[in-house]
Coordinates of C-alpha atoms and ligand atoms in Angstrom, one line a residue:
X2 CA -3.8 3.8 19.6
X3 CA -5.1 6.4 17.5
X4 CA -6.6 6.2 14.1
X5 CA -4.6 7.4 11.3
X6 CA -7.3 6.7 8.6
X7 CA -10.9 5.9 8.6
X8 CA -13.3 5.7 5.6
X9 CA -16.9 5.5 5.6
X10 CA -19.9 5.1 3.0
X11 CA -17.0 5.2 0.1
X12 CA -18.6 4.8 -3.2
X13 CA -16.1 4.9 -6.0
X14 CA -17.2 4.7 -10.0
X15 CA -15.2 4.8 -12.8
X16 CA -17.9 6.6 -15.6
X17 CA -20.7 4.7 -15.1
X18 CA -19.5 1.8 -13.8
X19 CA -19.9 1.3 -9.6
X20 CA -16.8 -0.2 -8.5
X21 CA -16.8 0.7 -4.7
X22 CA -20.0 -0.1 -2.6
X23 CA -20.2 1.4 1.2
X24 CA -16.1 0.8 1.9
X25 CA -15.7 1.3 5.1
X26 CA -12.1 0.6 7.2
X27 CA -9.4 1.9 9.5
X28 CA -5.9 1.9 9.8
X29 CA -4.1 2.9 13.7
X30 CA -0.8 4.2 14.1
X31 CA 2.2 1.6 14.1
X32 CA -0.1 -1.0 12.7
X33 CA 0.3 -3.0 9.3
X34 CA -3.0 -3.5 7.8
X35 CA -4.1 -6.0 5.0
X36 CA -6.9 -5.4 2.5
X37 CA -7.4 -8.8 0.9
X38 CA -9.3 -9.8 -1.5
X39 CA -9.1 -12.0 -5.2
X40 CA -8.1 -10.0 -9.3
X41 CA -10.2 -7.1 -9.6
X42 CA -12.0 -7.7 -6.3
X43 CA -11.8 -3.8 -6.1
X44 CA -8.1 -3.1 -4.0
X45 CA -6.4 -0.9 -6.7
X46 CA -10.1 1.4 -6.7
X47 CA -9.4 1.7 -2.8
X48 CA -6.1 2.8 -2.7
X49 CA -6.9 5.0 -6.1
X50 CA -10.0 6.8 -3.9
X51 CA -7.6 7.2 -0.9
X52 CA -4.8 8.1 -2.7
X53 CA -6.8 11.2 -4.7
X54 CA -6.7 9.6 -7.6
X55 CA -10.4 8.1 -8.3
X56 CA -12.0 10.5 -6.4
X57 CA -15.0 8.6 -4.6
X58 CA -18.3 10.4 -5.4
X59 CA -20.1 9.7 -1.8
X60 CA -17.8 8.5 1.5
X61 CA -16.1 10.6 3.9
X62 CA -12.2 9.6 4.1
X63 CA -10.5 11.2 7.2
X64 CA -7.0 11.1 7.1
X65 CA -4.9 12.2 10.9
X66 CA -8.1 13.2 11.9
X67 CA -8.4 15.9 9.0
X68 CA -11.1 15.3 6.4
X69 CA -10.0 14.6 2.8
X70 CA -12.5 12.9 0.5
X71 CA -11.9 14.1 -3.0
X72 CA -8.5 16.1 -1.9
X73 CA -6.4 15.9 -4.9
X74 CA -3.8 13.4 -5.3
X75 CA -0.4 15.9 -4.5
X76 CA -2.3 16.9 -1.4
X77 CA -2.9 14.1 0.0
X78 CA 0.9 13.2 -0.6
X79 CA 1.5 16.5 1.2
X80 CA -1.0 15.7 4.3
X81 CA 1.5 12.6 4.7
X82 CA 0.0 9.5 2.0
X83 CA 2.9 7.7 0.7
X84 CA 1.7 5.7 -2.5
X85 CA 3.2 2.7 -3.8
X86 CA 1.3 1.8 -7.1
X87 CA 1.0 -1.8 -8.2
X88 CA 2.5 -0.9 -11.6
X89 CA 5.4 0.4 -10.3
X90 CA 5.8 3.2 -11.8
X91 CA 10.2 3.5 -12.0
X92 CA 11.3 5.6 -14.5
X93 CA 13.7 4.1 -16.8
X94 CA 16.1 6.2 -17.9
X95 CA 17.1 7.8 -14.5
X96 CA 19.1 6.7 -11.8
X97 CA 18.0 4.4 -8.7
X98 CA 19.3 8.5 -7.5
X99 CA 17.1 9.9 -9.1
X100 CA 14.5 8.3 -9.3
X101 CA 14.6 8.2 -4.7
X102 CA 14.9 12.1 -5.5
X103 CA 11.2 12.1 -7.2
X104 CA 9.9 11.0 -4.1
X105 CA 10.8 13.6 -2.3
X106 CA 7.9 15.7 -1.2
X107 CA 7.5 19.6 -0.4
X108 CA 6.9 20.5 2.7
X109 CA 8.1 16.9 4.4
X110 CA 10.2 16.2 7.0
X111 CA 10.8 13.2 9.3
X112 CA 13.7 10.6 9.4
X113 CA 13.6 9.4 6.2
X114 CA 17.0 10.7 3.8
X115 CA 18.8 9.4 1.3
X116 CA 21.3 7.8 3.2
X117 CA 19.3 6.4 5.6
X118 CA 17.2 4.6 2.9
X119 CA 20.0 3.4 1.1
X120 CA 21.2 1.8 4.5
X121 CA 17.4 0.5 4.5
X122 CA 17.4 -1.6 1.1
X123 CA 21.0 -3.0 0.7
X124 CA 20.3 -4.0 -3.2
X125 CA 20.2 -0.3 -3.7
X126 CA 23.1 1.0 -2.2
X127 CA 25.3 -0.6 -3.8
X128 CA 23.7 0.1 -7.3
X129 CA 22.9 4.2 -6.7
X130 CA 24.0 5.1 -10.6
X131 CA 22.2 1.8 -12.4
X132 CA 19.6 3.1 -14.8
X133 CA 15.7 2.3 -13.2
X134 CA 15.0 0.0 -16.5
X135 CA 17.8 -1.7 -16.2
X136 CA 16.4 -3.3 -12.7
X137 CA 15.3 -6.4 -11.8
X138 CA 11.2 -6.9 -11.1
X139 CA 12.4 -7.1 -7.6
X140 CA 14.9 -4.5 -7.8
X141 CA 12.0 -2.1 -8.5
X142 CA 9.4 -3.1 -6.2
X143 CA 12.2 -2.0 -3.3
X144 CA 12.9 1.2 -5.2
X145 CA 9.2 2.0 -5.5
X146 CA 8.9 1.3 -1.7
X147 CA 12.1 3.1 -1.1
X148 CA 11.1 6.2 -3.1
X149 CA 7.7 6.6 -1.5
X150 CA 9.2 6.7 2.2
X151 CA 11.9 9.3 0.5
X152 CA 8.5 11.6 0.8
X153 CA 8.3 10.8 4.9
X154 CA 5.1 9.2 5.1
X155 CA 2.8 9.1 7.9
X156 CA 1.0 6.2 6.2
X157 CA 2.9 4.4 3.7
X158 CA -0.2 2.4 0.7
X159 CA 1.0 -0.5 -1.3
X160 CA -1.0 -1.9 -3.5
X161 CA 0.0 -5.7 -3.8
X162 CA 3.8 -5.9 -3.1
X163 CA 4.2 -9.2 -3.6
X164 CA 3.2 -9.5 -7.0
X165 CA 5.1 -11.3 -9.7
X166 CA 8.2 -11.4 -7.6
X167 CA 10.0 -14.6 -7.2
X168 CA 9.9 -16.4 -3.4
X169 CA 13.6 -15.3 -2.7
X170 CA 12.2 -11.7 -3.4
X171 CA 9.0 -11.9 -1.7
X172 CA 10.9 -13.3 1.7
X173 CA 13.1 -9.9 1.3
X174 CA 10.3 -7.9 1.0
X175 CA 8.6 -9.7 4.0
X176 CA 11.8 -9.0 5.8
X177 CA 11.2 -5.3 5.2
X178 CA 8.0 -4.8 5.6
X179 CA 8.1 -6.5 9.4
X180 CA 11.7 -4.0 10.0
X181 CA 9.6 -1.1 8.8
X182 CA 6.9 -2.2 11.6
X183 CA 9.3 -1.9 13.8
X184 CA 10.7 1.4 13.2
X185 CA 7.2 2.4 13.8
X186 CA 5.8 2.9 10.2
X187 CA 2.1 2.4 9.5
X188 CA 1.5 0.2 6.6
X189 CA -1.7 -0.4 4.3
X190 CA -1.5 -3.2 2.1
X191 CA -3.3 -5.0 0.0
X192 CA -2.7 -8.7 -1.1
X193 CA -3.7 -11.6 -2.6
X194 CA -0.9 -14.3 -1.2
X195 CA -2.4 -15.2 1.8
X196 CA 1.3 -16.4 3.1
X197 CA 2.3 -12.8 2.8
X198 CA -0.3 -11.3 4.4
X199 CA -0.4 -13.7 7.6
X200 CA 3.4 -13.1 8.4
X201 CA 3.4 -9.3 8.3
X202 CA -0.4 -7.7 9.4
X203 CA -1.6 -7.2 11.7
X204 CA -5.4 -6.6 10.7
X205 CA -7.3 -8.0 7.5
X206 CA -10.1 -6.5 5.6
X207 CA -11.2 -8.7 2.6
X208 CA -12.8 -7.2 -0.1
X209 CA -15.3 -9.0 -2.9
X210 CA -17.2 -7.4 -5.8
X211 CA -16.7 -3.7 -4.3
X212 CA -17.7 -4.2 -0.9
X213 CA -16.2 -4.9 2.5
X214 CA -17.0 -8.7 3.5
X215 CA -14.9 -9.4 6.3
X216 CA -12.2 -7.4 8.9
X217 CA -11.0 -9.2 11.5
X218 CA -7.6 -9.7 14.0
X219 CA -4.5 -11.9 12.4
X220 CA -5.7 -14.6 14.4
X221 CA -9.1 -14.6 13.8
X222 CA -8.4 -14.9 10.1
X223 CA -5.8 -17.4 10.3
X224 CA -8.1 -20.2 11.7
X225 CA -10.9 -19.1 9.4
X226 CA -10.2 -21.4 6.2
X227 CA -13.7 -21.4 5.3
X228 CA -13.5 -17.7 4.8
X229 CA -10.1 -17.9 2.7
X230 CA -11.6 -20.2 0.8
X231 CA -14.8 -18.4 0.0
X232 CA -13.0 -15.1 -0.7
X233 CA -9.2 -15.6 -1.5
X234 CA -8.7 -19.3 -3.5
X235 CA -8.4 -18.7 -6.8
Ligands
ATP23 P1 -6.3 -6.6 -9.5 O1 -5.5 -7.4 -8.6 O2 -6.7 -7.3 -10.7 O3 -5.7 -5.2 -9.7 P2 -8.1 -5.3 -7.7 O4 -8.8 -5.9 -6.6 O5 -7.1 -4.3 -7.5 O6 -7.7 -6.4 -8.7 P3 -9.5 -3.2 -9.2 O7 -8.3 -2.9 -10.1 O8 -9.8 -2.2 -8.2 O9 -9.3 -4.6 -8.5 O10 -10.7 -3.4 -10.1 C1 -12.1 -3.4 -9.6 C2 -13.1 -3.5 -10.8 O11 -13.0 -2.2 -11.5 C3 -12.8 -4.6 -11.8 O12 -14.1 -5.1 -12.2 C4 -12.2 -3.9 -12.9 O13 -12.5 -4.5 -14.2 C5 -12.8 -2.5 -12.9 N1 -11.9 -1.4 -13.4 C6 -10.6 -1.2 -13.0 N2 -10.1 -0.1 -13.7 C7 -11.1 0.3 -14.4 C8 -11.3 1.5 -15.4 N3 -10.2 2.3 -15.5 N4 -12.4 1.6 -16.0 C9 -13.5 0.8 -15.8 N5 -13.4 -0.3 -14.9 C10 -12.3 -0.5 -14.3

């Protein structure tokens, strides 16, 4: 396997305040990777410094072997980053369409088109003309997924999926998310519901107060209890 992402020394601030201490993780092709850890443990500041968005001010980020610390945020969409925000991010007035169109990205190619990610989430096929803010919390969390693989992405970031949505929606999304693996997509998530996390990675990271205090195999982390508890009870 080969590494698709691996970040070092990341130090992330945002002004004055340190947020990101010493970050340090990997992602390999195919797998789906977890970064765990409890509210404002520091997961949105990750994918934000990965994504170009919070540049991190010391670190090296390499991304398919290139590196890219500090790239802006539409190159690293270009290089192949596919970024699903936490906030979602669906514009309201345009169509589940249109709003797949925006994720489009120059310069991409690879399997993913519009029909084949209609065929992929179901719940929007059959809705293509309903207006974005008309859409259940649910119905948007697919559409966000479903717009950032309309960009082909050779690693697809989603920053706590799971969120808010009810159990009949979070066992769809798990349903994806393990269909996705199989089609061979590399995943980086992050999470707080430890459920979630043990039925679709492969890998964990847990993050507290900024820095990296655990990675580990599925197993591994699935008979440590004393770590959940230390880290990931609320
Ligand atoms: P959550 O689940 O609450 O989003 P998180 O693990 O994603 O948690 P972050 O959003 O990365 O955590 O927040 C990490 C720390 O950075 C927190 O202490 C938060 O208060 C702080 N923080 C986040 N955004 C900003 C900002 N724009 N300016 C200053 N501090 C911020």
């Amino acid at each position: 396997m080969k590494p698709i992402l691996q970040v070092s020394g990341m130090h992330t601030y945002y002004g004055r305040s340190h947020i990101l201490f010493d970050v340090a993780l990997s992602v390999y092709e195919g797998e789906t990777v977890c970064l765990m850890g409890r509210n404002g443990a520091g997961k949105t500041t990750t994918f934000r410094s990965l994504a170009g968005l919070t540049p991190p001010r010391a670190g090296e980020v390499v991304f398919k072997g290139k590196p890219c610390t500090r790239l802006p945020a539409y190159r690293m969409a270009r290089l192949g980053l596919g970024f699903v925000p936490e906030d979602r991010r669906i514009l309201g007035p345009l169509t589940v369409k249109e709003n797949l169109e925006l994720g489009k990205v120059p310069g991409r190619k690879g399997p993913w088109t519009m029909s084949r990610v209609l065929d992929q989430f179901p719940v929007l096929r059959d809705m293509p003309h309903r207006l974005g803010g008309t859409l259940s919390g649910g119905e948007q969390q697919m559409l966000t997924i479903a717009r950032a693989l309309m960009g082909n992405p050779d690693l697809l970031l989603l920053d706590e999926p799971s969120e808010g949505l009810a159990p009949v929606i979070v066992a769809e999304l798990r349903r994806l998310l393990l269909q996705l693996k199989q089609m061979g997509t590399t995943i980086l998530l992050s999470e707080q519901n430890i459920r979630f996390a043990l039925a679709v990675t492969d890998r964990v990271f847990i993050i507290d107060k900024g820095h990296i205090v655990y990675s580990g195999g599925i197993d591994d982390f699935r008979r440590n209890t004393e770590l959940q508890q230390k880290y990931l009870s609320v």
